[in-house]
Amino acid sequence: MVKKIAILTSGGDCAGLNAVIRAVTLRAHNKYNWEIYGIKDGTLGLLKEPLDVIKLNPQNFEGSLMRMGGTFLGSNNKGNPFKKIIRNGKKIDSSDLVIEGFKKLGIDALIGIGGDGSLKILQSITKKGNINFVGIPKTIDNDVKHNELSIGYDTAVDVATNALDMLQPTAASHRRVMILEVMGRDAGHIALNAGIAGGADVILIPEIQYSIKSIADHIEKLRSKGRNHALIVVAEAVKKENGKKATVKYVDGEVRLGGIGNYLGDAIYKITDSETRVTVLGHVQRGAQPTHRDRLIASAFGVHAVDLIAKKKFNRVVIWKDRGVQDLMLSQVAGYSKTVQKNDPLIKVAEGLGIYIGETN
Ligand code: F6P
């Protein structure tokens, strides 16, 4: 008999996480009368002494929490527990400590909310610790395999679309080419969707090669027809023409994606008559209030995940498919990614609208 479950959010945060924690809590409490514990900061809460966990009740969600971005449980996208950490001068694999934390908590099952990477790590930990597990996909990148929509993606696309709406008037006022750099890691879903919805003239995604010359020709063509400005959306992992990704080395020594917008801005400025300006949208794509769609998916995922536990269907992950919630074996999803395919119908839509989307032929 399941009596006690835990929930954690792992990896980069996004909009809709509080809504899914709420859905899990309401379903587990109201339908099954289980105890629910929220683990703080991904698996980090399990390494604390005493454990950093909070008991969740429907009352926690009577206020505005479900409408807010972020995750009130906190998350962590650094520190894979299987990688060695230093403790008391010794290098240790912290996965055993995390498992020990789960055992201390004494749960019958865990719901983990994460992207492809986090789901893979949680799969390994729960397998090693023999912990019953159900996964829920979230990521603004929308790159979880077999899953049409991850929690947080719709909101991120909305934010990027709004940014284009706000860039267009200022682009037109100053006759400029505005470049918007969006997130998405190695997948171009945010750029492609927001680019179409936000009326971009050029959309660049990591999955399709482009040439600066073709972008310049496209802008000149628009100008020759009387347009005084242009909008370009570029995904952060688009490579420079030399085939290298644009990256930034941070003070912590980590190399992160960043800079492709500026690279394009300079290149286009040099070979066209257009003045360029660059906006890097960054983490605002993650912190906004969730759209209705993200709240709906989060709610459906949360209820379904709890019902899977009630049926003792473990090692499953919930997915969104054909306008509803389904579930698959975790091994079919965890660790795999989903990028934009060459035959994605939206590529045809973009081309049909006259958008330059790279060298597709
Ligand atoms: O995976 C989500 C994501 O927002 C990516 O789109 C982005 O590249 C990355 O996380 C940013 O991570 P961080 O929060 O560490 O800057």
mmCIF file of N, CA, C and O in Angstrom, residues 20-97:
data_model
loop_
_atom_site.group_PDB
_atom_site.id
_atom_site.type_symbol
_atom_site.label_atom_id
_atom_site.label_comp_id
_atom_site.label_asym_id
_atom_site.label_seq_id
_atom_site.Cartn_x
_atom_site.Cartn_y
_atom_site.Cartn_z
ATOM 1 N N VAL A 20 2.390 21.973 -11.283
ATOM 2 C CA VAL A 20 2.439 20.504 -11.276
ATOM 3 C C VAL A 20 2.602 19.980 -9.839
ATOM 4 O O VAL A 20 2.000 18.954 -9.483
ATOM 5 N N ILE A 21 3.333 20.719 -9.006
ATOM 6 C CA ILE A 21 3.456 20.282 -7.594
ATOM 7 C C ILE A 21 2.066 20.339 -6.943
ATOM 8 O O ILE A 21 1.679 19.459 -6.174
ATOM 9 N N ARG A 22 1.327 21.377 -7.289
ATOM 10 C CA ARG A 22 -0.045 21.513 -6.761
ATOM 11 C C ARG A 22 -0.914 20.325 -7.195
ATOM 12 O O ARG A 22 -1.627 19.722 -6.378
ATOM 13 N N ALA A 23 -0.839 19.995 -8.501
ATOM 14 C CA ALA A 23 -1.688 18.910 -9.023
ATOM 15 C C ALA A 23 -1.370 17.588 -8.322
ATOM 16 O O ALA A 23 -2.284 16.831 -7.953
ATOM 17 N N VAL A 24 -0.089 17.324 -8.130
ATOM 18 C CA VAL A 24 0.320 16.083 -7.446
ATOM 19 C C VAL A 24 -0.228 16.089 -6.018
ATOM 20 O O VAL A 24 -0.800 15.097 -5.544
ATOM 21 N N THR A 25 -0.072 17.216 -5.349
ATOM 22 C CA THR A 25 -0.512 17.301 -3.948
ATOM 23 C C THR A 25 -2.027 17.105 -3.840
ATOM 24 O O THR A 25 -2.510 16.334 -2.997
ATOM 25 N N LEU A 26 -2.782 17.788 -4.703
ATOM 26 C CA LEU A 26 -4.254 17.692 -4.616
ATOM 27 C C LEU A 26 -4.721 16.259 -4.883
ATOM 28 O O LEU A 26 -5.544 15.715 -4.143
ATOM 29 N N ARG A 27 -4.148 15.658 -5.936
ATOM 30 C CA ARG A 27 -4.607 14.309 -6.285
ATOM 31 C C ARG A 27 -4.217 13.295 -5.202
ATOM 32 O O ARG A 27 -5.030 12.477 -4.782
ATOM 33 N N ALA A 28 -2.955 13.379 -4.759
ATOM 34 C CA ALA A 28 -2.469 12.393 -3.781
ATOM 35 C C ALA A 28 -3.223 12.545 -2.458
ATOM 36 O O ALA A 28 -3.556 11.556 -1.801
ATOM 37 N N HIS A 29 -3.525 13.780 -2.090
ATOM 38 C CA HIS A 29 -4.210 14.026 -0.814
ATOM 39 C C HIS A 29 -5.704 13.718 -0.925
ATOM 40 O O HIS A 29 -6.252 12.944 -0.146
ATOM 41 N N ASN A 30 -6.342 14.320 -1.916
ATOM 42 C CA ASN A 30 -7.808 14.230 -1.991
ATOM 43 C C ASN A 30 -8.312 12.848 -2.407
ATOM 44 O O ASN A 30 -9.313 12.361 -1.888
ATOM 45 N N LYS A 31 -7.630 12.231 -3.355
ATOM 46 C CA LYS A 31 -8.133 10.947 -3.845
ATOM 47 C C LYS A 31 -7.605 9.765 -3.016
ATOM 48 O O LYS A 31 -8.321 8.827 -2.731
ATOM 49 N N TYR A 32 -6.308 9.835 -2.622
ATOM 50 C CA TYR A 32 -5.700 8.654 -1.994
ATOM 51 C C TYR A 32 -5.356 8.832 -0.513
ATOM 52 O O TYR A 32 -4.961 7.883 0.143
ATOM 53 N N ASN A 33 -5.434 10.080 -0.068
ATOM 54 C CA ASN A 33 -5.115 10.362 1.338
ATOM 55 C C ASN A 33 -3.667 9.988 1.719
ATOM 56 O O ASN A 33 -3.412 9.522 2.809
ATOM 57 N N TRP A 34 -2.755 10.197 0.767
ATOM 58 C CA TRP A 34 -1.344 9.919 1.033
ATOM 59 C C TRP A 34 -0.683 11.140 1.684
ATOM 60 O O TRP A 34 -1.155 12.267 1.537
ATOM 61 N N GLU A 35 0.467 10.876 2.304
ATOM 62 C CA GLU A 35 1.322 11.984 2.762
ATOM 63 C C GLU A 35 2.248 12.369 1.610
ATOM 64 O O GLU A 35 2.770 11.484 0.922
ATOM 65 N N ILE A 36 2.458 13.664 1.427
ATOM 66 C CA ILE A 36 3.316 14.119 0.318
ATOM 67 C C ILE A 36 4.408 15.015 0.889
ATOM 68 O O ILE A 36 4.119 15.961 1.632
ATOM 69 N N TYR A 37 5.651 14.723 0.496
ATOM 70 C CA TYR A 37 6.787 15.538 0.933
ATOM 71 C C TYR A 37 7.462 16.183 -0.267
ATOM 72 O O TYR A 37 7.718 15.515 -1.282
ATOM 73 N N GLY A 38 7.738 17.467 -0.170
ATOM 74 C CA GLY A 38 8.481 18.183 -1.209
ATOM 75 C C GLY A 38 9.940 18.242 -0.796
ATOM 76 O O GLY A 38 10.264 18.705 0.299
ATOM 77 N N ILE A 39 10.818 17.751 -1.662
ATOM 78 C CA ILE A 39 12.265 17.778 -1.372
ATOM 79 C C ILE A 39 12.832 19.079 -1.937
ATOM 80 O O ILE A 39 12.546 19.433 -3.091
ATOM 81 N N LYS A 40 13.617 19.786 -1.144
ATOM 82 C CA LYS A 40 14.108 21.101 -1.575
ATOM 83 C C LYS A 40 15.341 20.969 -2.489
ATOM 84 O O LYS A 40 16.187 20.108 -2.282
ATOM 85 N N ASP A 41 15.395 21.865 -3.475
ATOM 86 C CA ASP A 41 16.580 22.029 -4.342
ATOM 87 C C ASP A 41 17.015 20.749 -5.057
ATOM 88 O O ASP A 41 18.191 20.344 -4.979
ATOM 89 N N GLY A 42 16.104 20.119 -5.750
ATOM 90 C CA GLY A 42 16.432 18.873 -6.445
ATOM 91 C C GLY A 42 16.753 17.811 -5.419
ATOM 92 O O GLY A 42 16.050 17.668 -4.414
ATOM 93 N N THR A 43 17.853 17.090 -5.642
ATOM 94 C CA THR A 43 18.216 16.056 -4.655
ATOM 95 C C THR A 43 19.074 16.632 -3.519
ATOM 96 O O THR A 43 19.391 15.918 -2.574
ATOM 97 N N LEU A 44 19.409 17.927 -3.606
ATOM 98 C CA LEU A 44 20.296 18.500 -2.573
ATOM 99 C C LEU A 44 19.678 18.445 -1.179
ATOM 100 O O LEU A 44 20.382 18.280 -0.184
ATOM 101 N N GLY A 45 18.339 18.574 -1.117
ATOM 102 C CA GLY A 45 17.643 18.545 0.169
ATOM 103 C C GLY A 45 17.854 17.244 0.923
ATOM 104 O O GLY A 45 17.731 17.179 2.147
ATOM 105 N N LEU A 46 18.198 16.187 0.162
ATOM 106 C CA LEU A 46 18.398 14.876 0.792
ATOM 107 C C LEU A 46 19.784 14.738 1.402
ATOM 108 O O LEU A 46 20.061 13.795 2.135
ATOM 109 N N LEU A 47 20.661 15.683 1.061
ATOM 110 C CA LEU A 47 22.027 15.626 1.598
ATOM 111 C C LEU A 47 22.147 16.443 2.885
ATOM 112 O O LEU A 47 23.196 16.474 3.505
ATOM 113 N N LYS A 48 21.033 17.121 3.247
ATOM 114 C CA LYS A 48 21.075 17.977 4.447
ATOM 115 C C LYS A 48 20.763 17.165 5.698
ATOM 116 O O LYS A 48 20.095 16.142 5.653
ATOM 117 N N GLU A 49 21.247 17.693 6.797
ATOM 118 C CA GLU A 49 21.024 17.049 8.088
ATOM 119 C C GLU A 49 20.410 18.081 9.036
ATOM 120 O O GLU A 49 21.126 19.013 9.415
ATOM 121 N N PRO A 50 19.160 18.073 9.418
ATOM 122 C CA PRO A 50 18.134 17.117 9.005
ATOM 123 C C PRO A 50 17.750 17.319 7.531
ATOM 124 O O PRO A 50 18.076 18.347 6.945
ATOM 125 N N LEU A 51 17.046 16.373 6.970
ATOM 126 C CA LEU A 51 16.628 16.453 5.567
ATOM 127 C C LEU A 51 15.872 17.743 5.318
ATOM 128 O O LEU A 51 15.053 18.165 6.151
ATOM 129 N N ASP A 52 16.148 18.378 4.174
ATOM 130 C CA ASP A 52 15.447 19.620 3.849
ATOM 131 C C ASP A 52 14.212 19.275 2.999
ATOM 132 O O ASP A 52 14.266 19.266 1.760
ATOM 133 N N VAL A 53 13.143 18.946 3.685
ATOM 134 C CA VAL A 53 11.896 18.559 3.006
ATOM 135 C C VAL A 53 10.727 19.267 3.681
ATOM 136 O O VAL A 53 10.827 19.632 4.856
ATOM 137 N N ILE A 54 9.650 19.486 2.911
ATOM 138 C CA ILE A 54 8.467 20.051 3.558
ATOM 139 C C ILE A 54 7.245 19.193 3.262
ATOM 140 O O ILE A 54 7.099 18.684 2.151
ATOM 141 N N LYS A 55 6.408 19.076 4.261
ATOM 142 C CA LYS A 55 5.170 18.308 4.072
ATOM 143 C C LYS A 55 4.208 19.185 3.275
ATOM 144 O O LYS A 55 4.038 20.371 3.596
ATOM 145 N N LEU A 56 3.644 18.640 2.220
ATOM 146 C CA LEU A 56 2.754 19.430 1.365
ATOM 147 C C LEU A 56 1.292 19.089 1.641
ATOM 148 O O LEU A 56 0.936 17.921 1.813
ATOM 149 N N ASN A 57 0.495 20.137 1.665
ATOM 150 C CA ASN A 57 -0.948 19.988 1.883
ATOM 151 C C ASN A 57 -1.687 20.850 0.878
ATOM 152 O O ASN A 57 -1.134 21.847 0.398
ATOM 153 N N PRO A 58 -2.946 20.523 0.580
ATOM 154 C CA PRO A 58 -3.706 21.372 -0.341
ATOM 155 C C PRO A 58 -3.700 22.846 0.083
ATOM 156 O O PRO A 58 -3.718 23.734 -0.759
ATOM 157 N N GLN A 59 -3.627 23.100 1.394
ATOM 158 C CA GLN A 59 -3.642 24.489 1.890
ATOM 159 C C GLN A 59 -2.461 25.299 1.351
ATOM 160 O O GLN A 59 -2.568 26.514 1.188
ATOM 161 N N ASN A 60 -1.334 24.623 1.064
ATOM 162 C CA ASN A 60 -0.169 25.342 0.521
ATOM 163 C C ASN A 60 -0.503 26.044 -0.792
ATOM 164 O O ASN A 60 0.193 26.957 -1.210
ATOM 165 N N PHE A 61 -1.551 25.568 -1.460
ATOM 166 C CA PHE A 61 -1.814 26.041 -2.822
ATOM 167 C C PHE A 61 -3.076 26.886 -2.925
ATOM 168 O O PHE A 61 -3.589 27.110 -4.010
ATOM 169 N N GLU A 62 -3.577 27.329 -1.776
ATOM 170 C CA GLU A 62 -4.804 28.120 -1.820
ATOM 171 C C GLU A 62 -4.535 29.535 -2.308
ATOM 172 O O GLU A 62 -5.438 30.225 -2.762
ATOM 173 N N GLY A 63 -3.296 29.987 -2.200
ATOM 174 C CA GLY A 63 -2.942 31.338 -2.649
ATOM 175 C C GLY A 63 -2.569 31.361 -4.120
ATOM 176 O O GLY A 63 -3.108 30.610 -4.926
ATOM 177 N N SER A 64 -1.584 32.202 -4.437
ATOM 178 C CA SER A 64 -1.292 32.449 -5.855
ATOM 179 C C SER A 64 -0.202 31.545 -6.430
ATOM 180 O O SER A 64 0.198 31.708 -7.570
ATOM 181 N N LEU A 65 0.268 30.584 -5.643
ATOM 182 C CA LEU A 65 1.439 29.791 -6.027
ATOM 183 C C LEU A 65 1.347 29.188 -7.433
ATOM 184 O O LEU A 65 2.288 29.261 -8.230
ATOM 185 N N MET A 66 0.201 28.609 -7.752
ATOM 186 C CA MET A 66 0.036 27.939 -9.028
ATOM 187 C C MET A 66 0.212 28.892 -10.222
ATOM 188 O O MET A 66 0.548 28.490 -11.328
ATOM 189 N N ARG A 67 0.011 30.180 -9.961
ATOM 190 C CA ARG A 67 0.099 31.180 -11.037
ATOM 191 C C ARG A 67 1.513 31.720 -11.216
ATOM 192 O O ARG A 67 1.758 32.531 -12.099
ATOM 193 N N MET A 68 2.430 31.309 -10.341
ATOM 194 C CA MET A 68 3.765 31.903 -10.316
ATOM 195 C C MET A 68 4.775 31.061 -11.099
ATOM 196 O O MET A 68 4.691 29.838 -11.122
ATOM 197 N N GLY A 69 5.771 31.768 -11.679
ATOM 198 C CA GLY A 69 6.886 31.072 -12.324
ATOM 199 C C GLY A 69 7.789 30.453 -11.272
ATOM 200 O O GLY A 69 7.555 30.589 -10.070
ATOM 201 N N GLY A 70 8.836 29.785 -11.722
ATOM 202 C CA GLY A 70 9.809 29.172 -10.800
ATOM 203 C C GLY A 70 9.255 27.945 -10.113
ATOM 204 O O GLY A 70 8.182 27.437 -10.459
ATOM 205 N N THR A 71 10.014 27.446 -9.153
ATOM 206 C CA THR A 71 9.553 26.320 -8.337
ATOM 207 C C THR A 71 9.771 26.656 -6.877
ATOM 208 O O THR A 71 10.908 26.945 -6.485
ATOM 209 N N PHE A 72 8.726 26.626 -6.103
ATOM 210 C CA PHE A 72 8.899 27.020 -4.702
ATOM 211 C C PHE A 72 9.699 25.975 -3.934
ATOM 212 O O PHE A 72 10.188 26.242 -2.835
ATOM 213 N N LEU A 73 9.900 24.790 -4.531
ATOM 214 C CA LEU A 73 10.751 23.780 -3.883
ATOM 215 C C LEU A 73 12.225 24.037 -4.163
ATOM 216 O O LEU A 73 13.095 23.474 -3.504
ATOM 217 N N GLY A 74 12.513 24.870 -5.166
ATOM 218 C CA GLY A 74 13.896 25.080 -5.565
ATOM 219 C C GLY A 74 14.344 23.949 -6.484
ATOM 220 O O GLY A 74 13.711 22.882 -6.539
ATOM 221 N N SER A 75 15.401 24.197 -7.249
ATOM 222 C CA SER A 75 15.906 23.173 -8.161
ATOM 223 C C SER A 75 17.421 23.238 -8.212
ATOM 224 O O SER A 75 18.031 24.063 -7.535
ATOM 225 N N ASN A 76 18.013 22.391 -9.013
ATOM 226 C CA ASN A 76 19.465 22.356 -9.104
ATOM 227 C C ASN A 76 19.845 21.776 -10.463
ATOM 228 O O ASN A 76 19.411 20.686 -10.804
ATOM 229 N N ASN A 77 20.577 22.536 -11.262
ATOM 230 C CA ASN A 77 21.002 21.973 -12.552
ATOM 231 C C ASN A 77 22.518 21.769 -12.603
ATOM 232 O O ASN A 77 23.111 21.697 -13.658
ATOM 233 N N LYS A 78 23.106 21.698 -11.420
ATOM 234 C CA LYS A 78 24.545 21.408 -11.340
ATOM 235 C C LYS A 78 24.709 20.232 -10.388
ATOM 236 O O LYS A 78 23.896 20.005 -9.508
ATOM 237 N N GLY A 79 25.779 19.555 -10.510
ATOM 238 C CA GLY A 79 26.082 18.551 -9.500
ATOM 239 C C GLY A 79 25.337 17.252 -9.701
ATOM 240 O O GLY A 79 24.418 16.926 -8.951
ATOM 241 N N ASN A 80 25.692 16.515 -10.734
ATOM 242 C CA ASN A 80 25.198 15.161 -10.902
ATOM 243 C C ASN A 80 25.679 14.337 -9.699
ATOM 244 O O ASN A 80 26.880 14.229 -9.470
ATOM 245 N N PRO A 81 24.766 13.748 -8.899
ATOM 246 C CA PRO A 81 25.192 13.017 -7.699
ATOM 247 C C PRO A 81 26.180 11.894 -7.975
ATOM 248 O O PRO A 81 26.889 11.459 -7.073
ATOM 249 N N PHE A 82 26.236 11.408 -9.225
ATOM 250 C CA PHE A 82 27.179 10.329 -9.524
ATOM 251 C C PHE A 82 28.604 10.841 -9.729
ATOM 252 O O PHE A 82 29.546 10.072 -9.737
ATOM 253 N N LYS A 83 28.721 12.164 -9.939
ATOM 254 C CA LYS A 83 30.070 12.717 -10.088
ATOM 255 C C LYS A 83 30.655 12.923 -8.706
ATOM 256 O O LYS A 83 29.950 13.279 -7.756
ATOM 257 N N LYS A 84 31.937 12.735 -8.602
ATOM 258 C CA LYS A 84 32.580 12.813 -7.281
ATOM 259 C C LYS A 84 32.504 14.220 -6.693
ATOM 260 O O LYS A 84 32.732 15.205 -7.384
ATOM 261 N N ILE A 85 32.165 14.301 -5.433
ATOM 262 C CA ILE A 85 32.243 15.573 -4.723
ATOM 263 C C ILE A 85 33.243 15.418 -3.570
ATOM 264 O O ILE A 85 33.510 14.311 -3.135
ATOM 265 N N ILE A 86 33.772 16.549 -3.132
ATOM 266 C CA ILE A 86 34.753 16.479 -2.041
ATOM 267 C C ILE A 86 34.018 16.611 -0.708
ATOM 268 O O ILE A 86 33.252 17.550 -0.505
ATOM 269 N N ARG A 87 34.223 15.685 0.193
ATOM 270 C CA ARG A 87 33.693 15.762 1.554
ATOM 271 C C ARG A 87 34.782 15.370 2.538
ATOM 272 O O ARG A 87 35.347 14.286 2.385
ATOM 273 N N ASN A 88 35.044 16.238 3.458
ATOM 274 C CA ASN A 88 36.132 15.993 4.433
ATOM 275 C C ASN A 88 37.439 15.615 3.727
ATOM 276 O O ASN A 88 38.110 14.659 4.107
ATOM 277 N N GLY A 89 37.733 16.334 2.636
ATOM 278 C CA GLY A 89 38.994 16.087 1.929
ATOM 279 C C GLY A 89 38.968 14.846 1.042
ATOM 280 O O GLY A 89 39.920 14.557 0.335
ATOM 281 N N LYS A 90 37.865 14.083 1.101
ATOM 282 C CA LYS A 90 37.808 12.839 0.307
ATOM 283 C C LYS A 90 36.822 12.999 -0.855
ATOM 284 O O LYS A 90 35.783 13.650 -0.708
ATOM 285 N N LYS A 91 37.161 12.380 -1.993
ATOM 286 C CA LYS A 91 36.239 12.424 -3.134
ATOM 287 C C LYS A 91 35.207 11.321 -2.977
ATOM 288 O O LYS A 91 35.578 10.151 -2.801
ATOM 289 N N ILE A 92 33.922 11.708 -3.003
ATOM 290 C CA ILE A 92 32.922 10.645 -2.874
ATOM 291 C C ILE A 92 31.820 10.785 -3.937
ATOM 292 O O ILE A 92 31.556 11.873 -4.435
ATOM 293 N N ASP A 93 31.225 9.653 -4.244
ATOM 294 C CA ASP A 93 30.076 9.616 -5.145
ATOM 295 C C ASP A 93 28.865 9.863 -4.250
ATOM 296 O O ASP A 93 28.574 9.058 -3.357
ATOM 297 N N SER A 94 28.162 11.006 -4.471
ATOM 298 C CA SER A 94 27.100 11.349 -3.515
ATOM 299 C C SER A 94 25.791 10.601 -3.774
ATOM 300 O O SER A 94 24.813 10.803 -3.058
ATOM 301 N N SER A 95 25.757 9.731 -4.804
ATOM 302 C CA SER A 95 24.496 9.037 -5.076
ATOM 303 C C SER A 95 24.071 8.175 -3.878
ATOM 304 O O SER A 95 22.877 8.068 -3.572
ATOM 305 N N ASP A 96 25.064 7.602 -3.165
ATOM 306 C CA ASP A 96 24.719 6.774 -1.997
ATOM 307 C C ASP A 96 24.098 7.630 -0.888
ATOM 308 O O ASP A 96 23.188 7.188 -0.187
ATOM 309 N N LEU A 97 24.615 8.876 -0.763
ATOM 310 C CA LEU A 97 24.070 9.767 0.267
ATOM 311 C C LEU A 97 22.639 10.177 -0.086
ATOM 312 O O LEU A 97 21.767 10.291 0.781
#
